[in-house]
PDB file of C-alpha atoms in Angstrom:
ATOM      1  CA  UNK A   1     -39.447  21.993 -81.138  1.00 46.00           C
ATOM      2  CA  UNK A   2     -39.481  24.761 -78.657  1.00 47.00           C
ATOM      3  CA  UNK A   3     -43.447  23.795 -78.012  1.00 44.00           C
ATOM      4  CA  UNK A   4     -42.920  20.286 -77.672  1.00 46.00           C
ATOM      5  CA  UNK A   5     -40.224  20.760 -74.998  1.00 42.00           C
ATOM      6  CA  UNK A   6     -42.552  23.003 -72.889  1.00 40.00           C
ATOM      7  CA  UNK A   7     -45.359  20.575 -72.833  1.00 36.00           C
ATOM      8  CA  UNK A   8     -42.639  18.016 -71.855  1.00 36.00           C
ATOM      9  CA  UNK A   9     -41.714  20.070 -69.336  1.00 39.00           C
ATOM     10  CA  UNK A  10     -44.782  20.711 -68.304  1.00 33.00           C
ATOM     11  CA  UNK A  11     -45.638  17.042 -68.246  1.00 35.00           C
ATOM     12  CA  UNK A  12     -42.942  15.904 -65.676  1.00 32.00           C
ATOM     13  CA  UNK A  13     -43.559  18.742 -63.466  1.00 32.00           C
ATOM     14  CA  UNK A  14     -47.642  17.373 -63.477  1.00 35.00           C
ATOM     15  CA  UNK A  15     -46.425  13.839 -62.742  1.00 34.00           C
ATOM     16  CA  UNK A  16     -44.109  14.770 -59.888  1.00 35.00           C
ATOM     17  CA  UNK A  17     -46.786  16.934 -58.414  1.00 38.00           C
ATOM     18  CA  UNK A  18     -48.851  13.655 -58.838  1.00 36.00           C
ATOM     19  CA  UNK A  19     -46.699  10.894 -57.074  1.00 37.00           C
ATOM     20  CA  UNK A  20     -46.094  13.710 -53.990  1.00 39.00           C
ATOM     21  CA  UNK A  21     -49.979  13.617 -53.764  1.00 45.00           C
ATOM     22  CA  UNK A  22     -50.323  10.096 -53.866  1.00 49.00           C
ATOM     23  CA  UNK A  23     -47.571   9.414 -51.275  1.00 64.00           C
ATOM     24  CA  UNK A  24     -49.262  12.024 -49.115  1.00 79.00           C
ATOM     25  CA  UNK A  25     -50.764  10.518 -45.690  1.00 91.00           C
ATOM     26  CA  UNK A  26     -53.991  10.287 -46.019  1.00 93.00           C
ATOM     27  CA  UNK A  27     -56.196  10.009 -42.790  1.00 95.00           C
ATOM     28  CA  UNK A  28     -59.896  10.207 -44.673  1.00 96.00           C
ATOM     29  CA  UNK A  29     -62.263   7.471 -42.878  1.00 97.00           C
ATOM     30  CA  UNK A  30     -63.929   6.789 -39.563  1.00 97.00           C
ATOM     31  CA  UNK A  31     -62.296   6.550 -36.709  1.00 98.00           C
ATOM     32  CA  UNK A  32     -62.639   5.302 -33.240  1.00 98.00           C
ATOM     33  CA  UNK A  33     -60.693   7.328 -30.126  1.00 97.00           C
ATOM     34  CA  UNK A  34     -58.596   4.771 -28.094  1.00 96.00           C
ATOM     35  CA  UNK A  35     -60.445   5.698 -24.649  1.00 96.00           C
ATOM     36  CA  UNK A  36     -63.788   4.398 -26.659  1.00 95.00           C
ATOM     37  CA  UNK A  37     -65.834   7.742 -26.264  1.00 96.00           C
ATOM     38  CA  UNK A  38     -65.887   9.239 -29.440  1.00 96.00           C
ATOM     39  CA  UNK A  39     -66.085   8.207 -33.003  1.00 97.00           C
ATOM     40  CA  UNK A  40     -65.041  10.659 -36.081  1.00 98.00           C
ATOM     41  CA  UNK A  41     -65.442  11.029 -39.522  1.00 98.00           C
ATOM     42  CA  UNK A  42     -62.206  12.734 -40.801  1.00 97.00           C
ATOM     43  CA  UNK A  43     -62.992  13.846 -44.519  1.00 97.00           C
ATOM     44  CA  UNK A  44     -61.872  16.743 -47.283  1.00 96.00           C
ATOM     45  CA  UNK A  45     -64.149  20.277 -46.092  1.00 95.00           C
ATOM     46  CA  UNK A  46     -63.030  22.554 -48.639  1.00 93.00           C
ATOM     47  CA  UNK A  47     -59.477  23.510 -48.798  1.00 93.00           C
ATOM     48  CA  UNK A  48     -58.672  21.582 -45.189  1.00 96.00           C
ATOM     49  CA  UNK A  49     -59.784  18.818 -43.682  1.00 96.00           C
ATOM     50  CA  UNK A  50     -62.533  18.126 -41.206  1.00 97.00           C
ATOM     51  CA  UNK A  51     -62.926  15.059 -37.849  1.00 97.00           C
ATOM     52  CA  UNK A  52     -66.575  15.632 -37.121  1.00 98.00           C
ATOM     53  CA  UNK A  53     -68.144  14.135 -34.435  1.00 97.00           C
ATOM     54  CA  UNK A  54     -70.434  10.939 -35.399  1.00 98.00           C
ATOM     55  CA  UNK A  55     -70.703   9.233 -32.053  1.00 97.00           C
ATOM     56  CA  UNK A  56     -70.084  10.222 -28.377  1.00 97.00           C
ATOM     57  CA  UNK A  57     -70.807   7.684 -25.837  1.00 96.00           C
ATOM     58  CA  UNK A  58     -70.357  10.082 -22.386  1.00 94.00           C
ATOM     59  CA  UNK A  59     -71.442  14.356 -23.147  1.00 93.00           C
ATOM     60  CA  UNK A  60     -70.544  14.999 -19.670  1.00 91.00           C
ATOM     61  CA  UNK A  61     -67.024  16.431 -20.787  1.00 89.00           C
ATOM     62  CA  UNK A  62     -68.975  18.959 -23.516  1.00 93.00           C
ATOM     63  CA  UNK A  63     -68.402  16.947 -26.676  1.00 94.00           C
ATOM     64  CA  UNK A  64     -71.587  16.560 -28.892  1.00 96.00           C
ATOM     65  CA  UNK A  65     -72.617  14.853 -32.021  1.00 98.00           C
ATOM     66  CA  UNK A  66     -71.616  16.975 -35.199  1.00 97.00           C
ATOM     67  CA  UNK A  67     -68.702  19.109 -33.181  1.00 97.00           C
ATOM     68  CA  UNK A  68     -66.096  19.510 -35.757  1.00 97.00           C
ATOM     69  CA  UNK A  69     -62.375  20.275 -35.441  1.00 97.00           C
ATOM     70  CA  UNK A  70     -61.470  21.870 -39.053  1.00 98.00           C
ATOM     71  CA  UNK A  71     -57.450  21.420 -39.588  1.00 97.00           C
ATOM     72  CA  UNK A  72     -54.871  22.990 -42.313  1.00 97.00           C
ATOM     73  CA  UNK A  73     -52.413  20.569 -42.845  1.00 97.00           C
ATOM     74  CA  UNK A  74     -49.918  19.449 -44.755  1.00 95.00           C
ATOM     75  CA  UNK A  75     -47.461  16.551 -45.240  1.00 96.00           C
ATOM     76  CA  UNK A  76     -44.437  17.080 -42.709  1.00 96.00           C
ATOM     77  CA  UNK A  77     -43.252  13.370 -43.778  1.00 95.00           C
ATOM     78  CA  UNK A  78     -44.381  10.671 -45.500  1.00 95.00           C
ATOM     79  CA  UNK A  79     -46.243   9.371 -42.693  1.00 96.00           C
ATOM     80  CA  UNK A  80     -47.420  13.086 -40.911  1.00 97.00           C
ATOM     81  CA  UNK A  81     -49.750  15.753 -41.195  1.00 97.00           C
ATOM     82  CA  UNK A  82     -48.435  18.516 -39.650  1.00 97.00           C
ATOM     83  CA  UNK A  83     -50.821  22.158 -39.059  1.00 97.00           C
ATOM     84  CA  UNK A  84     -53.195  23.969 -37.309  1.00 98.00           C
ATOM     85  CA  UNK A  85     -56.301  22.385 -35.977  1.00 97.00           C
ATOM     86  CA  UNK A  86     -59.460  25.150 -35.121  1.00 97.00           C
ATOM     87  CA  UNK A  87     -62.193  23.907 -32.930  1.00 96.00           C
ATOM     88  CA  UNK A  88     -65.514  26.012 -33.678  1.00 96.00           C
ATOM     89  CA  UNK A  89     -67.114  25.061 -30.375  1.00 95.00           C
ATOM     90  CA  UNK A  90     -64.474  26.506 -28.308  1.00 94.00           C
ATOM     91  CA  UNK A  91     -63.072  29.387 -30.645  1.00 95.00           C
ATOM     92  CA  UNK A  92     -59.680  27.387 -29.903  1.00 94.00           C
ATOM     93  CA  UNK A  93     -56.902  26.993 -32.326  1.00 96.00           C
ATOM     94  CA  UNK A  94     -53.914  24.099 -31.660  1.00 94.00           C
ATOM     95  CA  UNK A  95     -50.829  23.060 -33.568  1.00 97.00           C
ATOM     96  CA  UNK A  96     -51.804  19.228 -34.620  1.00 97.00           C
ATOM     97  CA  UNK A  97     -49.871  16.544 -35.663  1.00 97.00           C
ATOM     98  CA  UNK A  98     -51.642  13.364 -37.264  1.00 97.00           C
ATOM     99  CA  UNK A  99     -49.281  10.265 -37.794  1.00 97.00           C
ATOM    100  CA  UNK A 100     -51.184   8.161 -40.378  1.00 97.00           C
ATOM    101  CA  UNK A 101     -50.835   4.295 -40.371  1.00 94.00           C
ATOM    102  CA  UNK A 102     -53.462   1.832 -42.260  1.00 91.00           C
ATOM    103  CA  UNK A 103     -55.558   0.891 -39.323  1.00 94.00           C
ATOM    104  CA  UNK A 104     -54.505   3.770 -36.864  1.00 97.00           C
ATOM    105  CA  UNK A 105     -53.623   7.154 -36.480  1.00 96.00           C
ATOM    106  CA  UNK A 106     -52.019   9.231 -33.273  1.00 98.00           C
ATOM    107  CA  UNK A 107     -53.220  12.787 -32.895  1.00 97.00           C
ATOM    108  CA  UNK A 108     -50.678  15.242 -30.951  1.00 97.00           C
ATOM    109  CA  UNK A 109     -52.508  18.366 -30.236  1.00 96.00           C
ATOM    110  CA  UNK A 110     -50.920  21.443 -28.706  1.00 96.00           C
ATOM    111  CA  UNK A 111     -51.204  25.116 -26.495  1.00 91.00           C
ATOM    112  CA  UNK A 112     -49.406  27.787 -25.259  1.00 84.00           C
ATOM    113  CA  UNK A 113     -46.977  27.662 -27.558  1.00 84.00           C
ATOM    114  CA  UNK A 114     -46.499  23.470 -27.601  1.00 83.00           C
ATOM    115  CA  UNK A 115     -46.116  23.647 -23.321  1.00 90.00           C
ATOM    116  CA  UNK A 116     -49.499  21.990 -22.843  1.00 94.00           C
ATOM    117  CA  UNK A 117     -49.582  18.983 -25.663  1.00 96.00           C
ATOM    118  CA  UNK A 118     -52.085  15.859 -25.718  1.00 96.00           C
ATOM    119  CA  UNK A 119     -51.557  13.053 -27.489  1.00 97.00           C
ATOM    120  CA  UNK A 120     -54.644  10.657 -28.511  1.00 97.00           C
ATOM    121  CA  UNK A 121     -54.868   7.220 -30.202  1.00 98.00           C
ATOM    122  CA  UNK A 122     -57.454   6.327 -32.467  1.00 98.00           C
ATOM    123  CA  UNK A 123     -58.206   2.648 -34.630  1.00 98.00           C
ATOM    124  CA  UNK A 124     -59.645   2.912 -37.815  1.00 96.00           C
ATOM    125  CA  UNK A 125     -63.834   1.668 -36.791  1.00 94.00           C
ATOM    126  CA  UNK A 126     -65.367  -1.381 -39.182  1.00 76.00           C
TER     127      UNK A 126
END
């Protein structure tokens, strides 16, 4: 009796952990930045998740094909992703926010302790 209560236990504890993971945003897919001069692949890299660089239509601000910002996030609502975001390229590390919608997503990346914040649209490419 004792047994089959533990595995019960341990059964509702599995589902909950479950249905939080499937109501998680999710923001896997490719992307296309609102000012039309960079597309992303935002995908599971290990433990985090990674928005690599697939497309860049104009280098001349230093972005490049295969840059990668890696980011540690985790749910902050049903709809956010809420973390750090490192990029590689310029040894720089930001506090991110991604709000997740089916077709778009808002990135709110900031410095200096959230005084110096950006906020960039993107639309989920075909």
């Amino acid at each position: 009796m004792k047994a089959r209560k533990i595995v019960l236990g341990l059964s509702v504890v599995w589902l909950a952990g479950a249905a939080v993971a499937a109501s998680q945003p999710d923001a896997s897919g490719i992307w296309m930045r609102g000012d039309g001069n960079a597309k992303v692949r935002i995908a599971p890299c290990g433990s985090d998740i990674c928005a690599t660089n697939l497309w860049i239509k104009d280098t001349s601000g230093g972005e490049n094909v295969g840059d990668k910002l890696v980011m540690s996030v985790k749910p902050k609502s049903a709809d956010t992703l809420a973390g750090k975001a490192f990029d590689p390229k310029r040894n720089l590390t930001y506090s991110i926010q991604v709000k997740v919608r089916k077709a778009s997503l808002v990135t709110r990346g900031c410095i200096v302790g959230g005084l110096v914040c950006k906020n960039v649209s993107w639309t989920r490419a075909n």
